[in-house]
Tab-separated table of C-alpha atoms and ligand atoms in Angstrom:
chain	number	residue	atom	x	y	z
O	150	UNK	CA	31.709	32.949	11.786
O	151	UNK	CA	30.511	29.946	9.790
O	152	UNK	CA	27.654	27.751	10.882
O	153	UNK	CA	29.328	24.474	10.158
O	154	UNK	CA	32.395	24.437	12.357
O	155	UNK	CA	32.816	21.450	14.668
O	156	UNK	CA	32.459	23.781	17.645
O	157	UNK	CA	29.112	24.980	16.258
O	158	UNK	CA	27.908	21.430	15.773
O	159	UNK	CA	28.972	20.410	19.268
O	160	UNK	CA	27.346	23.509	20.687
O	161	UNK	CA	23.986	22.783	19.076
O	162	UNK	CA	24.108	19.270	20.490
O	163	UNK	CA	25.259	20.508	23.926
O	164	UNK	CA	22.428	23.010	24.362
O	165	UNK	CA	19.916	20.177	23.997
O	166	UNK	CA	21.477	18.263	26.870
O	167	UNK	CA	23.210	20.747	29.155
O	168	UNK	CA	21.583	24.049	30.167
O	169	UNK	CA	23.112	26.689	27.906
O	170	UNK	CA	25.461	24.033	26.568
O	171	UNK	CA	27.923	24.645	29.407
O	172	UNK	CA	28.615	23.239	32.867
O	173	UNK	CA	29.476	26.663	34.284
O	174	UNK	CA	27.740	29.814	32.994
O	175	UNK	CA	30.888	31.925	32.514
O	176	UNK	CA	31.998	29.533	29.766
O	177	UNK	CA	29.136	30.537	27.512
O	178	UNK	CA	29.951	33.241	24.972
O	179	UNK	CA	26.456	34.705	25.308
O	180	UNK	CA	27.462	38.102	26.586
O	181	UNK	CA	29.838	38.585	23.665
O	182	UNK	CA	27.190	37.429	21.207
O	183	UNK	CA	29.023	34.278	20.073
O	184	UNK	CA	28.985	30.559	20.680
O	185	UNK	CA	31.731	28.934	22.735
O	186	UNK	CA	34.682	27.208	21.116
O	187	UNK	CA	34.954	23.598	22.220
O	188	UNK	CA	38.471	22.964	23.432
O	189	UNK	CA	40.230	19.773	22.505
O	190	UNK	CA	43.647	20.181	24.071
O	191	UNK	CA	46.062	22.527	25.735
O	192	UNK	CA	49.807	22.775	25.929
O	193	UNK	CA	51.868	25.494	27.601
O	194	UNK	CA	50.088	28.807	27.139
O	195	UNK	CA	48.040	27.574	24.181
O	196	UNK	CA	44.718	25.831	23.739
O	197	UNK	CA	43.471	24.165	20.583
O	198	UNK	CA	39.786	24.014	19.661
O	199	UNK	CA	37.953	21.129	17.988
O	200	UNK	CA	38.395	22.843	14.611
O	201	UNK	CA	42.162	22.911	14.958
O	202	UNK	CA	42.458	26.647	15.748
O	203	UNK	CA	45.202	27.458	18.218
O	204	UNK	CA	45.003	30.309	20.698
O	205	UNK	CA	47.267	31.992	23.215
O	206	UNK	CA	45.131	31.424	26.307
O	207	UNK	CA	44.595	34.062	28.994
O	208	UNK	CA	41.831	32.125	30.734
O	209	UNK	CA	44.087	29.276	31.862
O	210	UNK	CA	41.107	27.393	33.264
O	211	UNK	CA	40.054	30.643	35.052
O	212	UNK	CA	43.221	30.833	37.101
O	213	UNK	CA	44.417	27.384	38.178
O	214	UNK	CA	46.978	26.852	35.427
O	215	UNK	CA	49.701	29.223	36.569
O	216	UNK	CA	52.200	26.740	35.097
O	217	UNK	CA	50.315	26.483	31.800
O	218	UNK	CA	48.467	23.540	30.251
O	219	UNK	CA	49.677	19.952	30.448
O	220	UNK	CA	52.765	20.735	32.504
O	221	UNK	CA	55.003	17.648	32.152
O	222	UNK	CA	55.819	17.337	35.858
O	223	UNK	CA	52.157	17.605	36.840
O	224	UNK	CA	51.176	14.996	34.259
O	225	UNK	CA	53.914	12.669	35.419
O	226	UNK	CA	52.868	13.001	39.053
O	227	UNK	CA	49.273	12.221	38.071
O	228	UNK	CA	50.283	9.170	36.063
O	229	UNK	CA	52.343	7.798	38.942
O	230	UNK	CA	49.670	8.467	41.556
O	231	UNK	CA	46.959	6.916	39.406
O	232	UNK	CA	48.706	3.551	39.324
O	233	UNK	CA	48.010	3.130	43.028
O	234	UNK	CA	44.299	3.810	42.701
O	235	UNK	CA	42.222	6.963	42.485
O	236	UNK	CA	40.328	7.303	45.763
O	237	UNK	CA	40.209	5.581	49.126
O	238	UNK	CA	38.094	7.672	51.459
O	239	UNK	CA	40.866	7.237	54.014
O	240	UNK	CA	43.773	9.513	54.905
O	241	UNK	CA	46.833	9.404	52.666
O	242	UNK	CA	50.432	10.506	53.118
O	243	UNK	CA	50.317	13.201	50.444
O	244	UNK	CA	47.568	15.142	52.243
O	245	UNK	CA	49.961	15.822	55.130
O	246	UNK	CA	52.615	17.025	52.740
O	247	UNK	CA	50.110	19.326	51.073
O	248	UNK	CA	48.903	20.725	54.413
O	249	UNK	CA	52.500	21.203	55.548
O	250	UNK	CA	53.414	23.133	52.411
O	251	UNK	CA	50.324	25.339	52.568
O	252	UNK	CA	50.961	26.094	56.253
O	253	UNK	CA	54.594	26.870	55.484
O	254	UNK	CA	53.840	29.260	52.637
O	255	UNK	CA	50.611	31.022	53.650
O	256	UNK	CA	51.432	33.236	56.655
O	257	UNK	CA	48.145	32.998	58.592
O	258	UNK	CA	47.533	29.267	58.138
O	259	UNK	CA	48.436	26.805	60.890
O	260	UNK	CA	45.925	24.091	60.056
O	261	UNK	CA	44.091	23.467	56.843
O	262	UNK	CA	41.252	21.331	55.575
O	263	UNK	CA	41.068	20.263	51.946
O	264	UNK	CA	37.816	20.287	49.986
O	265	UNK	CA	37.035	19.941	46.284
O	266	UNK	CA	36.149	23.467	45.158
O	267	UNK	CA	36.433	27.122	46.072
O	268	UNK	CA	32.689	27.183	46.715
O	269	UNK	CA	33.054	24.531	49.380
O	270	UNK	CA	35.996	26.363	50.923
O	271	UNK	CA	34.140	29.659	51.373
O	272	UNK	CA	30.877	28.021	52.413
O	273	UNK	CA	32.686	25.970	55.060
O	274	UNK	CA	34.772	28.905	56.285
O	275	UNK	CA	31.568	30.906	56.796
O	276	UNK	CA	30.000	28.054	58.764
O	277	UNK	CA	33.140	27.778	60.866
O	278	UNK	CA	33.120	31.526	61.539
O	279	UNK	CA	29.473	31.358	62.600
O	280	UNK	CA	30.204	28.392	64.828
O	281	UNK	CA	33.212	30.110	66.368
O	282	UNK	CA	31.563	33.466	67.050
O	283	UNK	CA	28.017	32.273	67.725
O	284	UNK	CA	26.798	35.053	65.411
O	285	UNK	CA	24.830	34.812	62.157
O	286	UNK	CA	25.418	37.851	59.949
O	287	UNK	CA	28.178	38.084	57.390
O	288	UNK	CA	29.559	40.990	55.389
O	289	UNK	CA	30.651	40.718	51.784
O	290	UNK	CA	31.566	43.296	49.193
O	291	UNK	CA	29.731	44.131	46.044
O	292	UNK	CA	31.425	42.567	43.003
O	293	UNK	CA	33.345	39.981	45.015
O	294	UNK	CA	32.519	36.381	44.144
O	295	UNK	CA	32.869	33.653	46.730
O	296	UNK	CA	31.384	30.674	44.953
O	297	UNK	CA	27.718	29.898	44.506
O	298	UNK	CA	26.469	28.991	48.000
O	299	UNK	CA	23.147	30.678	48.836
O	300	UNK	CA	24.305	33.264	51.344
O	301	UNK	CA	27.236	34.418	49.234
O	302	UNK	CA	25.437	35.062	45.966
O	303	UNK	CA	24.367	38.629	46.705
O	304	UNK	CA	26.036	41.090	44.271
O	305	UNK	CA	28.477	38.404	43.289
O	306	UNK	CA	30.385	39.901	40.407
O	307	UNK	CA	31.237	38.791	36.906
O	308	UNK	CA	29.234	35.643	36.221
O	309	UNK	CA	26.084	37.164	37.635
O	310	UNK	CA	26.868	40.659	36.331
O	311	UNK	CA	27.510	39.387	32.838
O	312	UNK	CA	24.043	37.878	32.760
O	313	UNK	CA	22.356	40.712	34.677
O	314	UNK	CA	21.393	38.399	37.515
O	315	UNK	CA	22.042	40.597	40.561
O	316	UNK	CA	20.931	37.990	43.065
O	317	UNK	CA	20.038	34.402	42.328
O	318	UNK	CA	16.547	32.979	42.286
O	319	UNK	CA	16.238	30.137	44.714
O	320	UNK	CA	18.429	31.588	47.448
O	321	UNK	CA	16.118	31.693	50.513
O	322	UNK	CA	15.280	35.215	51.600
O	323	UNK	CA	15.848	34.369	55.251
O	324	UNK	CA	19.409	33.347	54.432
O	325	UNK	CA	20.265	36.165	52.057
O	326	UNK	CA	19.038	38.589	54.736
O	327	UNK	CA	21.964	37.496	56.883
O	328	UNK	CA	24.368	38.841	54.232
O	329	UNK	CA	25.239	42.529	54.321
O	330	UNK	CA	26.715	43.807	51.063
O	331	UNK	CA	29.042	46.816	51.157
O	332	UNK	CA	31.014	48.675	48.470
O	333	UNK	CA	34.594	47.422	47.928
O	334	UNK	CA	37.410	49.768	48.973
O	335	UNK	CA	35.103	51.845	51.182
O	336	UNK	CA	36.266	51.559	54.772
O	337	UNK	CA	33.876	54.305	55.977
O	338	UNK	CA	30.784	52.317	55.033
O	339	UNK	CA	32.317	49.300	56.747
O	340	UNK	CA	32.782	51.388	59.903
O	341	UNK	CA	29.152	52.563	59.818
O	342	UNK	CA	27.928	49.019	59.266
O	343	UNK	CA	29.837	47.786	62.317
O	344	UNK	CA	28.535	50.638	64.464
O	345	UNK	CA	25.042	49.382	63.759
O	346	UNK	CA	25.424	45.587	63.496
O	347	UNK	CA	28.911	44.856	64.845
O	348	UNK	CA	27.808	42.563	67.652
O	349	UNK	CA	25.820	40.362	65.229
O	350	UNK	CA	28.511	39.932	62.567
O	351	UNK	CA	30.307	36.586	62.445
O	352	UNK	CA	32.631	37.316	59.556
O	353	UNK	CA	33.737	39.678	56.849
O	354	UNK	CA	34.671	37.858	53.672
O	355	UNK	CA	36.683	39.658	51.010
O	356	UNK	CA	38.795	39.007	47.947
O	357	UNK	CA	41.962	40.832	49.049
O	358	UNK	CA	42.603	41.484	45.365
O	359	UNK	CA	39.217	41.426	43.682
O	360	UNK	CA	39.267	39.294	40.561
O	361	UNK	CA	35.615	38.760	39.774
O	362	UNK	CA	34.507	42.232	38.681
O	363	UNK	CA	37.580	42.430	36.534
O	364	UNK	CA	40.690	42.998	38.622
O	365	UNK	CA	40.248	45.646	41.305
O	366	UNK	CA	43.183	46.378	43.595
O	367	UNK	CA	42.637	47.139	47.276
O	368	UNK	CA	43.252	50.857	47.922
O	369	UNK	CA	45.893	51.594	50.564
O	370	UNK	CA	44.439	51.127	54.034
O	371	UNK	CA	41.388	49.096	52.969
O	372	UNK	CA	42.606	45.656	54.060
O	373	UNK	CA	44.254	47.043	57.188
O	374	UNK	CA	41.025	48.860	58.010
O	375	UNK	CA	39.038	45.628	57.674
O	376	UNK	CA	41.519	43.882	59.946
O	377	UNK	CA	41.237	46.562	62.629
O	378	UNK	CA	37.447	46.721	62.600
O	379	UNK	CA	37.128	42.916	62.727
O	380	UNK	CA	39.619	42.612	65.573
O	381	UNK	CA	37.771	45.261	67.554
O	382	UNK	CA	34.344	43.687	67.106
O	383	UNK	CA	35.278	40.030	67.388
O	384	UNK	CA	34.175	39.214	63.832
O	385	UNK	CA	36.489	36.932	61.854
O	386	UNK	CA	38.198	38.308	58.780
O	387	UNK	CA	38.132	35.808	55.918
O	388	UNK	CA	40.377	36.350	52.927
O	389	UNK	CA	39.025	34.555	49.902
O	390	UNK	CA	42.336	33.884	48.169
O	391	UNK	CA	40.896	31.356	45.745
O	392	UNK	CA	42.320	33.499	42.917
O	393	UNK	CA	45.052	35.488	44.672
O	394	UNK	CA	46.546	32.543	46.609
O	395	UNK	CA	49.829	31.447	45.001
O	396	UNK	CA	48.993	33.913	42.192
O	397	UNK	CA	50.143	37.299	43.481
O	398	UNK	CA	53.032	35.618	45.306
O	399	UNK	CA	53.844	32.412	47.189
O	400	UNK	CA	52.156	33.747	50.318
O	401	UNK	CA	49.187	35.246	48.478
O	402	UNK	CA	47.729	38.702	49.018
O	403	UNK	CA	48.122	38.438	52.802
O	404	UNK	CA	51.877	38.327	52.389
O	405	UNK	CA	51.925	40.990	49.676
O	406	UNK	CA	49.851	43.507	51.659
O	407	UNK	CA	51.031	42.347	55.087
O	408	UNK	CA	47.554	41.971	56.534
O	409	UNK	CA	46.686	38.651	58.130
O	410	UNK	CA	43.135	37.279	58.065
O	411	UNK	CA	41.697	34.839	60.591
O	412	UNK	CA	40.673	32.358	57.922
O	413	UNK	CA	41.909	31.916	54.366
O	414	UNK	CA	40.101	30.212	51.491
O	415	UNK	CA	42.118	28.688	48.697
O	416	UNK	CA	41.275	26.970	45.431
O	417	UNK	CA	42.173	27.166	41.750
O	418	UNK	CA	46.017	27.061	41.709
O	419	UNK	CA	46.247	24.675	44.668
O	420	UNK	CA	44.545	22.007	42.557
O	421	UNK	CA	46.924	22.373	39.623
O	422	UNK	CA	43.984	21.882	37.235
O	423	UNK	CA	42.136	19.280	39.300
O	424	UNK	CA	39.263	20.035	41.685
O	425	UNK	CA	40.704	21.225	45.014
O	426	UNK	CA	39.808	23.883	47.524
O	427	UNK	CA	41.023	24.495	51.054
O	428	UNK	CA	40.389	26.655	54.050
O	429	UNK	CA	42.707	27.220	56.933
O	430	UNK	CA	43.673	29.333	59.891
O	431	UNK	CA	44.925	29.084	63.459
O	432	UNK	CA	44.488	25.863	65.404
O	433	UNK	CA	42.152	27.488	67.977
O	434	UNK	CA	39.594	28.124	65.219
O	435	UNK	CA	40.255	25.142	62.947
O	436	UNK	CA	39.855	22.624	65.763
O	437	UNK	CA	36.233	23.602	66.024
O	438	UNK	CA	35.710	21.446	62.918
O	439	UNK	CA	34.374	17.894	63.178
O	440	UNK	CA	35.576	15.387	64.262
O	441	UNK	CA	37.344	17.486	66.940
O	442	UNK	CA	34.699	20.168	67.324
O	443	UNK	CA	31.055	20.805	66.654
O	444	UNK	CA	31.120	22.444	63.208
O	445	UNK	CA	30.269	19.764	60.664
O	446	UNK	CA	32.026	19.698	57.306
O	447	UNK	CA	32.834	16.710	55.108
O	448	UNK	CA	33.556	15.462	51.589
O	449	UNK	CA	33.675	12.018	49.948
O	450	UNK	CA	36.422	13.095	47.557
O	451	UNK	CA	38.128	15.680	49.802
O	452	UNK	CA	41.891	15.211	49.691
O	453	UNK	CA	41.485	12.987	46.643
O	454	UNK	CA	44.842	11.412	45.720
O	455	UNK	CA	44.866	12.618	42.112
O	456	UNK	CA	43.746	16.141	42.955
O	457	UNK	CA	46.261	16.423	45.784
O	458	UNK	CA	49.004	15.032	43.576
O	459	UNK	CA	48.410	17.667	40.869
O	460	UNK	CA	48.078	20.430	43.456
O	461	UNK	CA	51.061	19.423	45.528
O	462	UNK	CA	53.266	19.120	42.449
O	463	UNK	CA	52.165	22.575	41.312
O	464	UNK	CA	52.897	24.137	44.699
O	465	UNK	CA	56.296	22.446	44.885
O	466	UNK	CA	57.218	23.770	41.452
O	467	UNK	CA	56.109	27.267	42.440
O	468	UNK	CA	58.243	27.080	45.567
O	469	UNK	CA	61.240	25.665	43.698
O	470	UNK	CA	61.126	27.946	40.637
O	471	UNK	CA	59.634	31.047	42.223
O	472	UNK	CA	58.288	32.374	38.900
O	473	UNK	CA	56.743	35.501	40.413
O	474	UNK	CA	59.330	38.061	39.306
O	475	UNK	CA	59.209	36.710	35.794
O	476	UNK	CA	55.384	36.721	35.859
O	477	UNK	CA	55.519	40.314	37.072
O	478	UNK	CA	57.844	41.358	34.253
O	479	UNK	CA	55.820	39.689	31.502
O	480	UNK	CA	52.528	40.958	32.857
O	481	UNK	CA	53.897	44.490	33.204
O	482	UNK	CA	55.060	44.358	29.592
O	483	UNK	CA	51.599	43.162	28.525
O	484	UNK	CA	49.772	45.847	30.516
O	485	UNK	CA	52.121	48.633	29.401
O	486	UNK	CA	51.894	47.517	25.782
O	487	UNK	CA	48.099	47.428	25.898
O	488	UNK	CA	48.090	50.851	27.541
O	489	UNK	CA	50.277	52.340	24.807
O	490	UNK	CA	48.082	50.898	22.066
O	491	UNK	CA	44.905	52.242	23.636
O	492	UNK	CA	46.457	55.662	24.335
O	493	UNK	CA	47.709	55.932	20.754
O	494	UNK	CA	44.149	55.373	19.542
O	495	UNK	CA	42.927	58.101	21.878
O	496	UNK	CA	40.734	55.731	23.862
O	497	UNK	CA	39.764	56.127	27.477
O	498	UNK	CA	40.617	53.031	29.539
O	499	UNK	CA	41.790	51.742	32.866
O	500	UNK	CA	44.140	48.805	33.307
O	501	UNK	CA	44.233	47.281	36.778
O	502	UNK	CA	46.994	44.829	37.550
O	503	UNK	CA	48.518	42.967	40.458
O	504	UNK	CA	51.305	40.668	39.267
O	505	UNK	CA	50.000	38.244	36.666
O	506	UNK	CA	46.360	39.245	37.192
O	507	UNK	CA	45.118	42.069	35.030
O	508	UNK	CA	42.027	43.624	33.513
O	509	UNK	CA	41.408	46.182	30.819
O	510	UNK	CA	38.315	48.326	31.330
O	511	UNK	CA	37.274	50.334	28.291
O	512	UNK	CA	35.729	53.788	28.454
O	513	UNK	CA	36.481	54.566	32.103
O	514	UNK	CA	39.534	56.070	33.733
O	515	UNK	CA	39.480	54.386	37.093
O	516	UNK	CA	37.890	51.273	38.563
O	517	UNK	CA	38.001	50.932	42.339
O	518	UNK	CA	34.730	49.124	42.926
O	519	UNK	CA	31.794	47.359	41.331
O	520	UNK	CA	29.973	50.558	40.469
O	521	UNK	CA	33.022	51.863	38.549
O	522	UNK	CA	33.380	48.504	36.784
O	523	UNK	CA	29.742	48.643	35.735
O	524	UNK	CA	30.447	51.841	33.779
O	525	UNK	CA	32.950	50.113	31.501
O	526	UNK	CA	31.971	49.937	27.838
O	527	UNK	CA	30.817	46.390	27.079
O	528	UNK	CA	30.318	46.910	23.366
O	529	UNK	CA	33.958	47.938	22.865
O	530	UNK	CA	35.009	44.892	24.877
O	531	UNK	CA	32.790	42.590	22.856
O	532	UNK	CA	34.248	43.623	19.514
O	533	UNK	CA	37.784	43.528	20.977
O	534	UNK	CA	37.092	40.033	22.290
O	535	UNK	CA	35.875	38.626	18.997
O	536	UNK	CA	38.661	40.287	16.991
O	537	UNK	CA	41.267	38.868	19.382
O	538	UNK	CA	39.692	35.425	19.117
O	539	UNK	CA	39.800	35.589	15.304
O	540	UNK	CA	43.499	36.450	15.490
O	541	UNK	CA	44.331	33.669	17.921
O	542	UNK	CA	44.072	35.122	21.434
O	543	UNK	CA	41.581	33.544	23.819
O	544	UNK	CA	40.341	35.988	26.469
O	545	UNK	CA	37.632	35.378	29.057
O	546	UNK	CA	34.303	36.045	27.306
O	547	UNK	CA	33.255	38.884	29.607
O	548	UNK	CA	34.232	42.493	30.208
O	549	UNK	CA	34.376	41.723	33.942
O	550	UNK	CA	37.012	39.030	34.137
O	551	UNK	CA	40.737	38.894	34.739
O	552	UNK	CA	43.426	37.962	32.253
O	553	UNK	CA	45.640	35.234	33.734
O	554	UNK	CA	49.267	35.231	32.622
O	555	UNK	CA	51.064	31.928	33.245
O	556	UNK	CA	54.681	30.876	33.572
O	557	UNK	CA	54.236	29.235	30.159
O	558	UNK	CA	53.552	32.557	28.404
O	559	UNK	CA	56.859	33.524	26.858
O	560	UNK	CA	58.007	36.957	25.738
O	561	UNK	CA	57.081	36.050	22.158
O	562	UNK	CA	53.523	35.161	23.214
O	563	UNK	CA	53.151	38.529	24.913
O	564	UNK	CA	54.433	40.325	21.798
O	565	UNK	CA	52.071	38.273	19.616
O	566	UNK	CA	49.195	39.288	21.915
O	567	UNK	CA	50.150	42.949	21.619
O	568	UNK	CA	50.306	42.729	17.806
O	569	UNK	CA	46.847	41.179	17.827
O	570	UNK	CA	45.581	43.859	20.202
O	571	UNK	CA	46.924	46.627	17.954
O	572	UNK	CA	44.888	45.243	15.040
O	573	UNK	CA	41.865	44.304	17.136
O	574	UNK	CA	40.998	47.545	18.812
M	107	PLP	C1	36.504	30.803	41.515
M	107	PLP	C2	36.264	31.444	42.828
M	107	PLP	C3	35.526	30.816	43.840
M	107	PLP	C4	34.773	29.536	43.609
M	107	PLP	O1	35.595	28.470	43.315
M	107	PLP	P1	34.959	27.190	42.568
M	107	PLP	O2	36.084	26.217	42.552
M	107	PLP	O3	34.551	27.686	41.210
M	107	PLP	O4	33.798	26.748	43.367
M	107	PLP	C5	35.473	31.409	45.077
M	107	PLP	N1	36.102	32.576	45.313
M	107	PLP	C6	36.806	33.215	44.363
M	107	PLP	C7	37.516	34.481	44.703
M	107	PLP	C8	36.892	32.682	43.082
M	107	PLP	O5	37.544	33.353	42.134
């Protein structure tokens, strides 16, 4: 890679002004030993960098762009909304429509509050659960990421794993001590934990399909087991569907696996590429939030007209077009094709996939939790990553991230990806 590309020049300027040159650590190409490409534009399933290179994009803004980049209907909605002003700090009509649609499509949600990021959604849901139960401890699972609030950073998956930061500096010990971290997919350890601490646990928060240690599917009985244990002990079950919501189906993982949480956190797709998060659940819990109840939660730009417009348009398109079968077919073709290529080369691998979310782990034959994921071969991934990038396929720059297939990826893009993979491995 040359030293004089525009991306290189921008990067050397950026690192002087922005820590690591990036506004979110996962964007850095550090773990793959490269510098990030600066992106100039996106259209459909492709992004273009500042040097004019075009890539088939499997990052898709880390999940939100299930319809692809610069979707014409989303852009049009934004343009129209913008004419009336960008923010009022007062309720607007569209927020009701958005809440109505979310409540209609996500089985366990009766009431919902909009925020501006997934981090805010999970942080607020945890506070609500503590307020509701009057208990302090929470349970999370190793390798699951729930945003970067202090209490949720323990063993938080990809971003932290990529940089070998198991737990963040600066998170107060007294707070982190309230977080119990258990292995994903291990219902026995959950049972033992509740025998000991059950009466102190406010909530169990889980990614019902884990997407932040690479994709890890819930083993049969895991989610149901969590539901049963929580119901018995009075702890709230929180599904963090910031990735899986509107991704694995219109009703998210809770509909797919037929297990209903008490609270659901949403983000990514529901913002259609603008900053939106949400958390919701039954009225009896949600009405504990201010101004009705005593759990405080607020946001200057929450329910922002532009963000809601992009999100609402995206959700309406998903409901109207129901692209999930087509996403399933394309993603299955991609996963099967990758599997055949790797098998033909005699390589050991594991491909985990739920719908249009998938991960390839090199050098291991099964990944059911964070420990398994940690055994994957990073050096094989790193060379695969840079070879794919050279050939025009943009993957997430970490061995522990998902590939996101969008409705804008066409059959030809999948075949192109497979040809690149064949030459890149
Ligand atoms: C991305 C993500 C978050 C955090 O969302 P932000 O919008 O980045 O704050 C929380 N939970 C999960 C499962 C995520 O993938």
